[in-house]
Amino acid sequence: MATSADVTPGGGLDEEQVQQFLERVISDSAAAVAGLCTSLGDRLGLYAAMAGAGPIGSAQLAERTGLAERYVREWLAAQVAGEYVRYTPGTDTYLLPDEHAAVLADREAPTYAAGFFTLLQALYATEDTLAAAFRTGEGIGWGDHGKQLFAGTATFFRPGYAAALVPEWLTALDGVVEKLERGARVADIGCGFGYSTALMAQAFPRSRFRGFDFHRPSVEAARGIAAERGLDDRVSFEVATAQDFPGEDFDLITFFDCLHDTGDPGGALHHAEEALADDGTCMLVEPNVSAHVEENVHPIGRAMTAASVTVCLPSALAQHGPQALGNHAGEEAMREIADDAGLHHWRLAAQTPVNRVYAVRR
């Protein structure tokens, strides 16, 4: 509904505001289609080939990547228009600045973000199914999406975990690092491709780690990644849900960006409480967004709440449990669920622009 600030004195629309919002929507639509080009640049190794190469021509880049020059030249034009790449007309060359390469080309950098564009392929492909779900109220299972969602999600979160999990998050949990150094039992719930599990296992060779996920293809991928890294002696992965994973006396149980995706988060935390050792700890990693929608008006809030519409809420609804939280239920709601599950001690241990990390105990 229009307010007095939205209309001209004569009662019509404020045309300046209309034009400003039109420009915003056009900009968003441009970013949406340009995202496909970003995904291609990541997938085809174009950014990686440009990283550190200095000014480079389209033919040289095509030769480096084994791609057709005409497509590469068109892709470069789009990159220049988006200000991802700089162009020098006099030499007809293109430059990927080192600062941009840290975000687009280096998968080991904590700032790498191109993986997000991979998962968008799967989300756009399920638009018809999602539209139907809006009408019926039914869910869309995690496994009903294309494989790009699973790989893209793992790739997107991995840099942040690699940068913060061991040096910051685990050290913020009272007494946990000391246990891990001596030799602890750890369960990683909703482990996906197992990057979080592997990071912990690499840092703490005396501990034993079990990753659980209800999505078999992700578990198989996790097993392959662990084998490549030589972690088979202390890491295993199994297909199980958050409500029925096996094992007991775990010193640490982790949920990385997944508890809100379950249809029964209370049941998951109750099962975790039963599986914990007497002085065990649960670590809950959740998106750094607010239950108050007006507080999410920023890029990360926008990305996360949109992901909740397209993935998180539908996944939870598909499990037909008692609660479908979405990814911005907020700390208060999560804390109440944990308390009802027997985990009464709750503390915000750490946070990044993307995540909030909670230490939860009996």
mmCIF file of C-alpha atoms in Angstrom:
data_model
loop_
_atom_site.group_PDB
_atom_site.id
_atom_site.type_symbol
_atom_site.label_atom_id
_atom_site.label_comp_id
_atom_site.label_asym_id
_atom_site.label_seq_id
_atom_site.Cartn_x
_atom_site.Cartn_y
_atom_site.Cartn_z
ATOM 1 C CA MET A 1 0.000 0.000 0.000
ATOM 2 C CA ALA A 2 1.401 3.395 -0.943
ATOM 3 C CA THR A 3 2.234 5.867 1.816
ATOM 4 C CA SER A 4 2.292 9.652 1.633
ATOM 5 C CA ALA A 5 6.027 9.486 0.894
ATOM 6 C CA ASP A 6 5.444 7.336 -2.183
ATOM 7 C CA VAL A 7 3.145 9.650 -4.135
ATOM 8 C CA THR A 8 3.420 13.066 -5.683
ATOM 9 C CA PRO A 9 1.377 15.994 -4.307
ATOM 10 C CA GLY A 10 -1.107 15.459 -7.127
ATOM 11 C CA GLY A 11 -1.819 11.924 -6.007
ATOM 12 C CA GLY A 12 0.187 10.027 -8.630
ATOM 13 C CA LEU A 13 3.232 7.836 -8.283
ATOM 14 C CA ASP A 14 6.586 9.363 -7.472
ATOM 15 C CA GLU A 15 8.193 8.807 -10.861
ATOM 16 C CA GLU A 16 11.707 9.296 -9.523
ATOM 17 C CA GLN A 17 11.191 6.434 -7.062
ATOM 18 C CA VAL A 18 9.690 4.298 -9.814
ATOM 19 C CA GLN A 19 12.754 4.850 -11.974
ATOM 20 C CA GLN A 20 15.120 4.150 -9.089
ATOM 21 C CA PHE A 21 13.379 0.867 -8.317
ATOM 22 C CA LEU A 22 13.236 -0.036 -12.011
ATOM 23 C CA GLU A 23 16.997 0.408 -12.176
ATOM 24 C CA ARG A 24 17.339 -1.851 -9.130
ATOM 25 C CA VAL A 25 15.275 -4.603 -10.731
ATOM 26 C CA ILE A 26 17.116 -4.328 -14.050
ATOM 27 C CA SER A 27 20.396 -4.537 -12.136
ATOM 28 C CA ASP A 28 19.162 -7.648 -10.338
ATOM 29 C CA SER A 29 18.079 -9.276 -13.600
ATOM 30 C CA ALA A 30 21.470 -8.490 -15.099
ATOM 31 C CA ALA A 31 23.180 -10.099 -12.115
ATOM 32 C CA ALA A 32 20.955 -13.157 -12.418
ATOM 33 C CA VAL A 33 21.875 -13.874 -16.030
ATOM 34 C CA ALA A 34 25.507 -12.866 -15.465
ATOM 35 C CA GLY A 35 25.648 -15.491 -12.728
ATOM 36 C CA LEU A 36 25.567 -18.155 -15.438
ATOM 37 C CA CYS A 37 28.680 -16.612 -16.929
ATOM 38 C CA THR A 38 30.329 -16.642 -13.508
ATOM 39 C CA SER A 39 29.450 -20.298 -13.098
ATOM 40 C CA LEU A 40 30.908 -21.077 -16.506
ATOM 41 C CA GLY A 41 34.071 -19.145 -15.707
ATOM 42 C CA ASP A 42 34.534 -21.241 -12.596
ATOM 43 C CA ARG A 43 33.522 -24.552 -14.166
ATOM 44 C CA LEU A 44 35.639 -24.165 -17.299
ATOM 45 C CA GLY A 45 38.730 -22.898 -15.505
ATOM 46 C CA LEU A 46 38.696 -19.474 -17.131
ATOM 47 C CA TYR A 47 39.223 -17.578 -13.898
ATOM 48 C CA ALA A 48 41.930 -19.994 -12.821
ATOM 49 C CA ALA A 49 43.730 -19.537 -16.144
ATOM 50 C CA MET A 50 43.587 -15.744 -15.814
ATOM 51 C CA ALA A 51 44.727 -15.669 -12.194
ATOM 52 C CA GLY A 52 48.248 -14.299 -11.975
ATOM 53 C CA ALA A 53 48.631 -14.277 -15.764
ATOM 54 C CA GLY A 54 48.640 -10.507 -16.183
ATOM 55 C CA PRO A 55 47.046 -8.949 -19.298
ATOM 56 C CA ILE A 56 45.957 -11.704 -21.664
ATOM 57 C CA GLY A 57 44.243 -11.824 -25.058
ATOM 58 C CA SER A 58 41.176 -13.901 -25.856
ATOM 59 C CA ALA A 59 43.100 -16.218 -28.198
ATOM 60 C CA GLN A 60 45.763 -16.856 -25.577
ATOM 61 C CA LEU A 61 43.128 -17.557 -22.924
ATOM 62 C CA ALA A 62 41.296 -19.907 -25.275
ATOM 63 C CA GLU A 63 44.522 -21.783 -25.924
ATOM 64 C CA ARG A 64 45.269 -22.075 -22.207
ATOM 65 C CA THR A 65 41.836 -23.486 -21.443
ATOM 66 C CA GLY A 66 41.273 -25.546 -24.587
ATOM 67 C CA LEU A 67 38.098 -23.636 -25.376
ATOM 68 C CA ALA A 68 36.694 -22.016 -28.510
ATOM 69 C CA GLU A 69 38.079 -18.495 -28.893
ATOM 70 C CA ARG A 70 34.818 -16.996 -30.117
ATOM 71 C CA TYR A 71 32.992 -18.116 -26.968
ATOM 72 C CA VAL A 72 35.874 -16.999 -24.767
ATOM 73 C CA ARG A 73 35.853 -13.554 -26.354
ATOM 74 C CA GLU A 74 32.110 -13.210 -25.752
ATOM 75 C CA TRP A 75 32.518 -14.374 -22.160
ATOM 76 C CA LEU A 76 35.277 -11.803 -21.615
ATOM 77 C CA ALA A 77 32.999 -9.042 -22.873
ATOM 78 C CA ALA A 78 30.436 -10.004 -20.237
ATOM 79 C CA GLN A 79 33.128 -10.058 -17.570
ATOM 80 C CA VAL A 80 34.228 -6.554 -18.514
ATOM 81 C CA ALA A 81 30.619 -5.319 -18.415
ATOM 82 C CA GLY A 82 30.251 -6.747 -14.919
ATOM 83 C CA GLU A 83 33.560 -5.205 -13.812
ATOM 84 C CA TYR A 84 34.957 -8.624 -12.897
ATOM 85 C CA VAL A 85 37.682 -8.247 -15.524
ATOM 86 C CA ARG A 86 39.503 -5.116 -16.757
ATOM 87 C CA TYR A 87 40.054 -4.403 -20.455
ATOM 88 C CA THR A 88 42.810 -2.393 -22.145
ATOM 89 C CA PRO A 89 41.623 -1.296 -25.619
ATOM 90 C CA GLY A 90 45.067 -0.362 -26.891
ATOM 91 C CA THR A 91 46.431 -3.893 -26.483
ATOM 92 C CA ASP A 92 43.123 -5.773 -26.695
ATOM 93 C CA THR A 93 43.938 -7.586 -23.470
ATOM 94 C CA TYR A 94 42.042 -8.566 -20.349
ATOM 95 C CA LEU A 95 43.165 -8.629 -16.727
ATOM 96 C CA LEU A 96 41.735 -10.472 -13.742
ATOM 97 C CA PRO A 97 43.012 -8.447 -10.755
ATOM 98 C CA ASP A 98 44.600 -10.467 -7.965
ATOM 99 C CA GLU A 99 41.929 -9.232 -5.589
ATOM 100 C CA HIS A 100 39.223 -10.615 -7.866
ATOM 101 C CA ALA A 101 41.106 -13.871 -8.346
ATOM 102 C CA ALA A 102 41.012 -14.391 -4.567
ATOM 103 C CA VAL A 103 37.213 -14.495 -4.826
ATOM 104 C CA LEU A 104 36.760 -16.243 -8.181
ATOM 105 C CA ALA A 105 39.778 -18.429 -8.903
ATOM 106 C CA ASP A 106 41.458 -19.733 -5.762
ATOM 107 C CA ARG A 107 39.340 -22.503 -4.273
ATOM 108 C CA GLU A 108 41.614 -22.675 -1.240
ATOM 109 C CA ALA A 109 41.181 -18.996 -0.379
ATOM 110 C CA PRO A 110 38.779 -18.202 2.475
ATOM 111 C CA THR A 111 37.272 -15.520 0.223
ATOM 112 C CA TYR A 112 36.422 -17.916 -2.641
ATOM 113 C CA ALA A 113 32.731 -17.468 -3.497
ATOM 114 C CA ALA A 114 32.231 -18.731 -7.047
ATOM 115 C CA GLY A 115 30.861 -22.043 -5.770
ATOM 116 C CA PHE A 116 27.566 -20.359 -4.959
ATOM 117 C CA PHE A 117 26.847 -19.969 -8.666
ATOM 118 C CA THR A 118 27.107 -23.722 -9.202
ATOM 119 C CA LEU A 119 24.176 -24.458 -6.926
ATOM 120 C CA LEU A 120 22.026 -21.880 -8.741
ATOM 121 C CA GLN A 121 21.864 -24.242 -11.728
ATOM 122 C CA ALA A 122 19.894 -26.706 -9.615
ATOM 123 C CA LEU A 123 17.636 -24.095 -8.066
ATOM 124 C CA TYR A 124 16.505 -22.546 -11.332
ATOM 125 C CA ALA A 125 15.849 -26.032 -12.703
ATOM 126 C CA THR A 126 13.288 -26.729 -9.950
ATOM 127 C CA GLU A 127 11.241 -23.553 -10.364
ATOM 128 C CA ASP A 128 8.194 -25.409 -11.728
ATOM 129 C CA THR A 129 8.279 -27.886 -8.845
ATOM 130 C CA LEU A 130 8.655 -25.054 -6.364
ATOM 131 C CA ALA A 131 5.719 -23.161 -7.875
ATOM 132 C CA ALA A 132 3.579 -26.266 -7.444
ATOM 133 C CA ALA A 133 4.763 -26.604 -3.826
ATOM 134 C CA PHE A 134 3.625 -23.028 -3.133
ATOM 135 C CA ARG A 135 0.110 -24.114 -4.153
ATOM 136 C CA THR A 136 0.022 -27.457 -2.327
ATOM 137 C CA GLY A 137 2.179 -26.743 0.713
ATOM 138 C CA GLU A 138 4.195 -29.891 0.035
ATOM 139 C CA GLY A 139 7.953 -30.025 0.325
ATOM 140 C CA ILE A 140 10.783 -30.697 -2.107
ATOM 141 C CA GLY A 141 13.326 -33.214 -0.868
ATOM 142 C CA TRP A 142 17.032 -32.411 -0.862
ATOM 143 C CA GLY A 143 17.625 -35.346 -3.183
ATOM 144 C CA ASP A 144 15.001 -34.091 -5.642
ATOM 145 C CA HIS A 145 17.349 -31.338 -6.793
ATOM 146 C CA GLY A 146 20.079 -31.658 -9.411
ATOM 147 C CA LYS A 147 23.586 -32.745 -8.438
ATOM 148 C CA GLN A 148 24.842 -29.173 -8.827
ATOM 149 C CA LEU A 149 23.091 -28.259 -5.569
ATOM 150 C CA PHE A 150 25.064 -30.764 -3.538
ATOM 151 C CA ALA A 151 28.432 -29.916 -5.078
ATOM 152 C CA GLY A 152 27.740 -26.178 -5.092
ATOM 153 C CA THR A 153 26.639 -26.109 -1.457
ATOM 154 C CA ALA A 154 29.741 -28.010 -0.359
ATOM 155 C CA THR A 155 31.999 -25.763 -2.441
ATOM 156 C CA PHE A 156 30.376 -22.579 -1.167
ATOM 157 C CA PHE A 157 30.690 -23.379 2.544
ATOM 158 C CA ARG A 158 34.109 -25.074 2.441
ATOM 159 C CA PRO A 159 36.285 -21.904 2.313
ATOM 160 C CA GLY A 160 34.580 -20.434 5.371
ATOM 161 C CA TYR A 161 34.940 -23.681 7.283
ATOM 162 C CA ALA A 162 38.586 -23.993 6.242
ATOM 163 C CA ALA A 163 39.327 -20.480 7.467
ATOM 164 C CA ALA A 164 37.489 -20.565 10.788
ATOM 165 C CA LEU A 165 36.530 -24.058 11.950
ATOM 166 C CA VAL A 166 39.783 -25.207 13.546
ATOM 167 C CA PRO A 167 41.491 -21.925 14.515
ATOM 168 C CA GLU A 168 38.406 -20.042 15.716
ATOM 169 C CA TRP A 169 35.229 -22.059 16.183
ATOM 170 C CA LEU A 170 36.590 -25.141 17.938
ATOM 171 C CA THR A 171 38.862 -23.051 20.135
ATOM 172 C CA ALA A 172 35.806 -21.077 21.254
ATOM 173 C CA LEU A 173 34.249 -24.244 22.711
ATOM 174 C CA ASP A 174 35.257 -24.776 26.340
ATOM 175 C CA GLY A 175 37.653 -27.726 26.660
ATOM 176 C CA VAL A 176 36.875 -29.221 23.251
ATOM 177 C CA VAL A 177 40.256 -28.680 21.585
ATOM 178 C CA GLU A 178 42.026 -30.322 24.507
ATOM 179 C CA LYS A 179 39.796 -33.393 24.134
ATOM 180 C CA LEU A 180 40.402 -33.503 20.390
ATOM 181 C CA GLU A 181 44.157 -33.319 20.895
ATOM 182 C CA ARG A 182 44.063 -36.217 23.369
ATOM 183 C CA GLY A 183 41.672 -38.272 21.266
ATOM 184 C CA ALA A 184 37.912 -37.710 21.120
ATOM 185 C CA ARG A 185 34.842 -39.221 19.480
ATOM 186 C CA VAL A 186 33.112 -36.853 17.059
ATOM 187 C CA ALA A 187 29.857 -37.111 15.080
ATOM 188 C CA ASP A 188 29.300 -34.684 12.198
ATOM 189 C CA ILE A 189 25.573 -34.637 11.445
ATOM 190 C CA GLY A 190 24.391 -33.621 7.975
ATOM 191 C CA CYS A 191 27.995 -33.804 6.807
ATOM 192 C CA GLY A 192 27.278 -33.526 3.074
ATOM 193 C CA PHE A 193 30.527 -33.963 1.160
ATOM 194 C CA GLY A 194 32.386 -34.203 4.468
ATOM 195 C CA TYR A 195 34.626 -31.170 4.125
ATOM 196 C CA SER A 196 33.907 -30.159 7.728
ATOM 197 C CA THR A 197 34.642 -33.683 8.940
ATOM 198 C CA ALA A 198 37.882 -33.856 6.977
ATOM 199 C CA LEU A 199 39.094 -30.488 8.248
ATOM 200 C CA MET A 200 38.701 -31.620 11.845
ATOM 201 C CA ALA A 201 40.274 -34.995 11.158
ATOM 202 C CA GLN A 202 43.312 -33.414 9.521
ATOM 203 C CA ALA A 203 43.843 -31.147 12.514
ATOM 204 C CA PHE A 204 43.339 -33.789 15.203
ATOM 205 C CA PRO A 205 44.801 -37.145 14.127
ATOM 206 C CA ARG A 206 44.262 -38.798 17.533
ATOM 207 C CA SER A 207 40.487 -38.342 17.364
ATOM 208 C CA ARG A 208 37.950 -40.438 15.477
ATOM 209 C CA PHE A 209 35.256 -38.896 13.310
ATOM 210 C CA ARG A 210 31.966 -40.260 11.977
ATOM 211 C CA GLY A 211 30.015 -38.301 9.371
ATOM 212 C CA PHE A 212 26.296 -38.902 8.880
ATOM 213 C CA ASP A 213 23.986 -37.688 6.125
ATOM 214 C CA PHE A 214 20.657 -38.936 4.791
ATOM 215 C CA HIS A 215 21.722 -38.252 1.181
ATOM 216 C CA ARG A 216 23.596 -41.294 -0.134
ATOM 217 C CA PRO A 217 25.345 -39.576 -3.090
ATOM 218 C CA SER A 218 26.809 -37.003 -0.699
ATOM 219 C CA VAL A 219 28.019 -39.752 1.641
ATOM 220 C CA GLU A 220 29.689 -41.512 -1.285
ATOM 221 C CA ALA A 221 31.355 -38.251 -2.318
ATOM 222 C CA ALA A 222 32.541 -37.720 1.264
ATOM 223 C CA ARG A 223 34.104 -41.168 1.332
ATOM 224 C CA GLY A 224 35.996 -40.402 -1.852
ATOM 225 C CA ILE A 225 37.286 -37.061 -0.544
ATOM 226 C CA ALA A 226 38.439 -38.647 2.723
ATOM 227 C CA ALA A 227 40.241 -41.390 0.811
ATOM 228 C CA GLU A 228 42.001 -38.837 -1.408
ATOM 229 C CA ARG A 229 43.252 -37.035 1.701
ATOM 230 C CA GLY A 230 44.438 -40.217 3.408
ATOM 231 C CA LEU A 231 41.999 -39.940 6.312
ATOM 232 C CA ASP A 232 40.483 -43.415 6.161
ATOM 233 C CA ASP A 233 42.217 -44.414 9.389
ATOM 234 C CA ARG A 234 40.171 -41.946 11.462
ATOM 235 C CA VAL A 235 37.135 -40.952 9.388
ATOM 236 C CA SER A 236 34.042 -42.903 8.313
ATOM 237 C CA PHE A 237 30.806 -41.859 6.636
ATOM 238 C CA GLU A 238 27.383 -43.474 6.889
ATOM 239 C CA VAL A 239 23.864 -42.887 5.589
ATOM 240 C CA ALA A 240 21.670 -41.877 8.541
ATOM 241 C CA THR A 241 19.277 -39.118 9.523
ATOM 242 C CA ALA A 242 19.790 -36.598 12.285
ATOM 243 C CA GLN A 243 17.179 -38.440 14.340
ATOM 244 C CA ASP A 244 18.616 -41.967 14.094
ATOM 245 C CA PHE A 245 22.372 -41.798 13.562
ATOM 246 C CA PRO A 246 24.162 -44.589 15.474
ATOM 247 C CA GLY A 247 26.776 -44.296 18.212
ATOM 248 C CA GLU A 248 27.055 -42.993 21.736
ATOM 249 C CA ASP A 249 29.418 -41.223 24.126
ATOM 250 C CA PHE A 250 30.434 -38.616 21.555
ATOM 251 C CA ASP A 251 32.594 -35.853 22.969
ATOM 252 C CA LEU A 252 31.508 -33.508 20.191
ATOM 253 C CA ILE A 253 28.467 -33.540 17.898
ATOM 254 C CA THR A 254 28.379 -30.964 15.121
ATOM 255 C CA PHE A 255 25.618 -29.613 12.890
ATOM 256 C CA PHE A 256 27.034 -27.462 10.083
ATOM 257 C CA ASP A 257 24.339 -25.350 8.397
ATOM 258 C CA CYS A 258 21.881 -28.229 8.422
ATOM 259 C CA LEU A 259 19.741 -28.346 11.569
ATOM 260 C CA HIS A 260 17.236 -25.874 10.109
ATOM 261 C CA ASP A 261 16.869 -28.167 7.055
ATOM 262 C CA THR A 262 15.448 -31.035 9.117
ATOM 263 C CA GLY A 263 11.749 -31.606 9.583
ATOM 264 C CA ASP A 264 12.278 -32.403 13.246
ATOM 265 C CA PRO A 265 15.065 -30.234 14.673
ATOM 266 C CA GLY A 266 13.873 -30.957 18.184
ATOM 267 C CA GLY A 267 14.103 -34.689 17.568
ATOM 268 C CA ALA A 268 17.582 -34.246 16.104
ATOM 269 C CA LEU A 269 18.815 -32.377 19.175
ATOM 270 C CA HIS A 270 17.112 -34.827 21.540
ATOM 271 C CA HIS A 271 18.896 -37.705 19.801
ATOM 272 C CA ALA A 272 22.158 -35.760 19.989
ATOM 273 C CA GLU A 273 21.634 -35.196 23.722
ATOM 274 C CA GLU A 274 21.231 -38.941 24.201
ATOM 275 C CA ALA A 275 24.349 -39.674 22.117
ATOM 276 C CA LEU A 276 26.618 -37.207 23.927
ATOM 277 C CA ALA A 277 29.182 -38.242 26.504
ATOM 278 C CA ASP A 278 28.489 -36.957 30.014
ATOM 279 C CA ASP A 279 30.522 -33.781 29.431
ATOM 280 C CA GLY A 280 30.023 -33.637 25.672
ATOM 281 C CA THR A 281 29.311 -30.567 23.559
ATOM 282 C CA CYS A 282 27.085 -29.863 20.579
ATOM 283 C CA MET A 283 28.274 -27.267 18.101
ATOM 284 C CA LEU A 284 25.494 -25.727 16.020
ATOM 285 C CA VAL A 285 26.551 -23.676 13.012
ATOM 286 C CA GLU A 286 23.678 -21.680 11.569
ATOM 287 C CA PRO A 287 23.318 -18.824 9.061
ATOM 288 C CA ASN A 288 23.999 -15.363 10.466
ATOM 289 C CA VAL A 289 20.538 -14.007 9.727
ATOM 290 C CA SER A 290 17.768 -12.709 11.934
ATOM 291 C CA ALA A 291 14.250 -13.810 12.764
ATOM 292 C CA HIS A 292 13.317 -10.135 12.347
ATOM 293 C CA VAL A 293 12.965 -9.744 8.588
ATOM 294 C CA GLU A 294 13.783 -6.043 8.641
ATOM 295 C CA GLU A 295 17.267 -6.887 9.977
ATOM 296 C CA ASN A 296 18.151 -8.995 6.924
ATOM 297 C CA VAL A 297 18.272 -6.098 4.455
ATOM 298 C CA HIS A 298 21.884 -6.689 3.388
ATOM 299 C CA PRO A 299 23.538 -8.939 0.770
ATOM 300 C CA ILE A 300 24.076 -11.969 3.017
ATOM 301 C CA GLY A 301 20.603 -11.664 4.471
ATOM 302 C CA ARG A 302 19.158 -11.454 0.992
ATOM 303 C CA ALA A 303 21.058 -14.527 -0.217
ATOM 304 C CA MET A 304 20.219 -16.605 2.835
ATOM 305 C CA THR A 305 16.520 -15.780 3.010
ATOM 306 C CA ALA A 306 16.181 -16.505 -0.718
ATOM 307 C CA ALA A 307 17.938 -19.838 -0.180
ATOM 308 C CA SER A 308 15.436 -20.553 2.564
ATOM 309 C CA VAL A 309 12.556 -20.100 0.119
ATOM 310 C CA THR A 310 14.108 -22.287 -2.562
ATOM 311 C CA VAL A 311 15.901 -25.014 -0.578
ATOM 312 C CA CYS A 312 15.764 -24.956 3.220
ATOM 313 C CA LEU A 313 12.045 -24.671 3.899
ATOM 314 C CA PRO A 314 11.032 -27.088 1.095
ATOM 315 C CA SER A 315 13.564 -29.643 2.350
ATOM 316 C CA ALA A 316 12.191 -29.495 5.879
ATOM 317 C CA LEU A 317 8.570 -29.701 4.693
ATOM 318 C CA ALA A 318 9.390 -32.769 2.593
ATOM 319 C CA GLN A 319 10.317 -34.641 5.776
ATOM 320 C CA HIS A 320 6.798 -34.196 7.215
ATOM 321 C CA GLY A 321 8.091 -33.451 10.681
ATOM 322 C CA PRO A 322 6.596 -31.255 13.385
ATOM 323 C CA GLN A 323 8.631 -28.120 12.520
ATOM 324 C CA ALA A 324 9.827 -26.460 9.328
ATOM 325 C CA LEU A 325 12.001 -23.614 10.518
ATOM 326 C CA GLY A 326 13.557 -22.089 7.428
ATOM 327 C CA ASN A 327 17.088 -20.788 7.826
ATOM 328 C CA HIS A 328 16.247 -17.584 9.710
ATOM 329 C CA ALA A 329 14.214 -18.828 12.648
ATOM 330 C CA GLY A 330 16.583 -16.931 14.909
ATOM 331 C CA GLU A 331 18.607 -17.689 18.011
ATOM 332 C CA GLU A 332 15.700 -17.534 20.458
ATOM 333 C CA ALA A 333 13.684 -20.191 18.618
ATOM 334 C CA MET A 334 16.712 -22.468 18.239
ATOM 335 C CA ARG A 335 17.595 -22.063 21.896
ATOM 336 C CA GLU A 336 14.096 -23.040 22.986
ATOM 337 C CA ILE A 337 14.244 -26.160 20.828
ATOM 338 C CA ALA A 338 17.587 -27.125 22.336
ATOM 339 C CA ASP A 339 16.321 -26.531 25.872
ATOM 340 C CA ASP A 340 13.275 -28.744 25.254
ATOM 341 C CA ALA A 341 15.660 -31.436 23.984
ATOM 342 C CA GLY A 342 17.608 -31.432 27.264
ATOM 343 C CA LEU A 343 20.432 -29.159 26.131
ATOM 344 C CA HIS A 344 20.011 -26.346 28.621
ATOM 345 C CA HIS A 345 23.322 -24.490 28.381
ATOM 346 C CA TRP A 346 23.484 -22.308 25.277
ATOM 347 C CA ARG A 347 26.182 -19.824 24.302
ATOM 348 C CA LEU A 348 27.080 -17.864 21.180
ATOM 349 C CA ALA A 349 30.700 -18.957 20.794
ATOM 350 C CA ALA A 350 31.758 -17.292 17.540
ATOM 351 C CA GLN A 351 30.434 -15.673 14.397
ATOM 352 C CA THR A 352 31.409 -14.618 10.897
ATOM 353 C CA PRO A 353 29.464 -12.533 8.372
ATOM 354 C CA VAL A 354 27.926 -15.798 7.102
ATOM 355 C CA ASN A 355 27.593 -17.986 10.218
ATOM 356 C CA ARG A 356 26.823 -17.960 13.926
ATOM 357 C CA VAL A 357 28.333 -20.746 16.032
ATOM 358 C CA TYR A 358 26.619 -21.934 19.206
ATOM 359 C CA ALA A 359 28.076 -24.092 21.972
ATOM 360 C CA VAL A 360 25.297 -26.204 23.482
ATOM 361 C CA ARG A 361 25.499 -28.577 26.434
ATOM 362 C CA ARG A 362 23.253 -30.337 28.910
#
